[in-house]
Coordinates of C-alpha atoms in Angstrom, one line a residue:
M96 CA 232.6 -112.9 -20.6
S97 CA 232.5 -113.9 -17.0
R98 CA 232.3 -111.1 -14.2
E99 CA 234.1 -111.3 -10.7
P100 CA 231.4 -111.8 -7.8
L101 CA 229.9 -108.7 -5.7
P102 CA 230.9 -109.2 -2.3
T103 CA 227.5 -108.6 -0.6
Y104 CA 227.0 -107.7 3.1
F105 CA 223.6 -109.0 4.5
F106 CA 222.3 -107.3 8.2
A107 CA 219.2 -107.5 9.9
L108 CA 217.8 -104.9 12.1
V109 CA 215.0 -105.3 14.4
V110 CA 212.4 -102.7 15.7
V111 CA 211.2 -104.3 18.8
R112 CA 208.0 -102.5 20.2
L113 CA 205.9 -103.0 23.3
G114 CA 202.5 -100.8 23.6
H115 CA 204.1 -97.3 23.3
R116 CA 207.6 -98.3 24.2
F117 CA 210.4 -99.7 21.9
L118 CA 213.7 -101.3 22.6
L119 CA 217.3 -99.9 22.5
V120 CA 220.7 -101.7 22.9
H121 CA 223.5 -99.8 24.7
E122 CA 226.3 -101.4 22.3
R123 CA 229.6 -102.2 23.7
K124 CA 230.8 -101.3 20.3
H125 CA 230.2 -97.9 17.8
G126 CA 231.5 -95.6 20.9
Q127 CA 228.7 -97.3 23.2
L128 CA 225.9 -95.5 22.0
Y129 CA 222.1 -96.8 21.6
Y130 CA 220.5 -98.6 18.7
L131 CA 218.6 -101.1 17.4
P132 CA 219.1 -105.1 17.7
A133 CA 221.1 -105.6 14.6
G134 CA 224.0 -107.4 12.9
R135 CA 225.5 -108.8 10.2
V136 CA 224.1 -112.2 8.8
E137 CA 226.4 -115.4 9.4
A138 CA 227.2 -117.7 6.9
G139 CA 224.4 -120.4 6.3
E140 CA 221.8 -118.4 8.3
S141 CA 218.9 -117.0 6.9
I142 CA 218.0 -113.1 7.5
V143 CA 215.1 -113.8 9.8
A144 CA 217.3 -116.1 11.6
A145 CA 219.8 -113.4 12.1
A146 CA 217.3 -111.1 13.3
H147 CA 215.9 -113.3 15.9
R148 CA 219.6 -114.3 17.0
E149 CA 220.9 -110.9 17.5
T150 CA 218.0 -109.6 19.3
L151 CA 218.3 -112.3 21.6
E152 CA 222.3 -111.8 22.0
E153 CA 222.5 -108.1 22.0
A154 CA 219.2 -107.5 24.1
G155 CA 218.1 -110.6 25.8
L156 CA 214.8 -110.9 24.1
P157 CA 212.9 -113.9 22.3
I158 CA 210.9 -112.1 19.6
D159 CA 208.0 -112.6 17.1
L160 CA 208.5 -110.8 13.6
A161 CA 205.6 -109.0 12.5
G162 CA 206.8 -107.8 9.4
I163 CA 209.1 -106.1 7.3
L164 CA 209.5 -101.9 7.6
R165 CA 212.1 -102.0 4.7
I166 CA 214.7 -103.0 2.8
E167 CA 217.9 -101.4 1.6
H168 CA 220.6 -102.4 -1.1
S169 CA 223.4 -99.9 -1.4
A170 CA 226.4 -100.4 -3.7
L171 CA 229.4 -99.1 -1.8
P172 CA 232.7 -97.5 -3.2
D173 CA 234.9 -100.5 -2.9
G174 CA 233.0 -102.4 -5.3
S175 CA 231.0 -104.4 -2.3
A176 CA 227.2 -103.8 -1.3
R177 CA 225.1 -103.9 1.7
M178 CA 221.8 -104.8 2.4
R179 CA 219.9 -104.4 5.0
V180 CA 216.4 -105.6 6.2
F181 CA 214.3 -103.4 9.1
F182 CA 212.0 -105.8 10.8
L183 CA 209.1 -104.8 13.3
A184 CA 208.9 -107.2 15.9
Y185 CA 207.2 -107.7 19.5
P186 CA 208.7 -109.7 22.2
R187 CA 207.7 -113.3 22.5
D188 CA 207.1 -113.0 26.4
D189 CA 207.8 -111.2 29.7
T190 CA 211.6 -111.3 29.7
P191 CA 212.9 -108.3 30.7
P192 CA 215.5 -106.7 28.8
K193 CA 219.5 -107.4 29.6
A194 CA 220.7 -105.8 32.6
V195 CA 224.2 -107.5 32.7
P196 CA 226.6 -106.4 30.2
D197 CA 228.5 -109.2 28.4
A198 CA 230.8 -109.5 25.2
E199 CA 227.5 -108.7 22.9
S200 CA 225.7 -105.6 24.7
L201 CA 226.0 -103.4 27.7
G202 CA 222.4 -104.0 27.9
A203 CA 219.3 -102.9 26.9
V204 CA 216.1 -100.8 27.7
W205 CA 212.6 -100.1 26.9
V206 CA 211.9 -96.3 26.0
S207 CA 209.4 -94.1 24.8
L208 CA 209.7 -92.0 21.8
D209 CA 209.1 -89.0 24.6
E210 CA 212.4 -90.2 26.5
L211 CA 214.2 -90.9 23.1
S212 CA 216.4 -87.8 23.3
R213 CA 217.4 -88.8 26.5
Y214 CA 219.7 -91.3 25.0
P215 CA 222.8 -91.0 22.6
L216 CA 222.0 -92.5 19.5
R217 CA 224.1 -93.9 16.6
G218 CA 222.2 -92.1 14.3
D219 CA 219.0 -90.4 13.2
E220 CA 217.2 -93.5 11.6
V221 CA 216.6 -95.0 14.9
T222 CA 214.1 -92.0 15.7
A223 CA 212.8 -92.0 12.2
L224 CA 212.3 -95.6 12.4
F225 CA 210.4 -95.3 15.9
R226 CA 208.4 -92.5 14.7
H227 CA 207.4 -94.7 11.3
V228 CA 206.0 -97.5 13.6
A229 CA 204.3 -95.2 16.2
E230 CA 202.3 -93.4 13.4
G231 CA 201.1 -96.7 11.2
G232 CA 203.3 -96.7 8.8
P233 CA 203.4 -99.2 6.3
V234 CA 204.5 -102.8 7.5
Y235 CA 205.2 -105.6 4.7
P236 CA 204.6 -109.3 5.2
L237 CA 207.5 -111.8 6.1
S238 CA 206.4 -113.7 3.0
L239 CA 208.6 -111.1 0.9
L240 CA 211.5 -112.9 1.9
C241 CA 211.6 -116.6 1.1
A242 CA 214.0 -119.2 0.3
E243 CA 215.1 -119.1 -3.5
G244 CA 212.8 -121.6 -5.5
A245 CA 210.1 -121.4 -3.2
P246 CA 206.4 -121.4 -4.5
W247 CA 204.7 -118.6 -5.6
V248 CA 201.3 -117.4 -3.6
R249 CA 198.8 -115.5 -5.4
A250 CA 197.0 -112.6 -4.0
G251 CA 194.3 -113.6 -1.1
A252 CA 195.8 -117.1 -0.8
G253 CA 196.8 -116.1 2.9
E254 CA 200.2 -115.6 4.1
R255 CA 203.3 -118.2 3.7
P256 CA 205.7 -118.3 6.2
G257 CA 208.5 -117.7 3.1
G258 CA 211.7 -116.6 4.6
R259 CA 211.0 -117.9 8.6
G260 CA 214.0 -120.0 9.6

């Protein structure tokens, strides 16, 4: 007997760090609160590409991904599911965060953990994530994400770009 496919929505969320500061996006949606660069993966796009695109669109910053902080999968009451991948990234260059509002966001700012309480955040997970990174929490290799059928890599064989795309 065949089963109906489970609709699953994939999201890329990016913690961008610059020294002791972290990037916050002033969202146009969600009550105009502050959050991470984040968004849903578009059709035909890899989750890694979505992380780059969302950070550029919402914060105006090109980034280099450094690793994966966490992968979440949640079954939702409506029968669908949500998968979120939290990435750690660093700015690729000295481009300042977006200062002029547009359709994607109202802007972006660098903040330290001490300054975070001054910003209305969309949820407590922002503070928890920034603390996790600041305190040296585990960061997993990007090679955890790879295309279906990619070759298997043995321990000690070095990193593969895996899911970069």
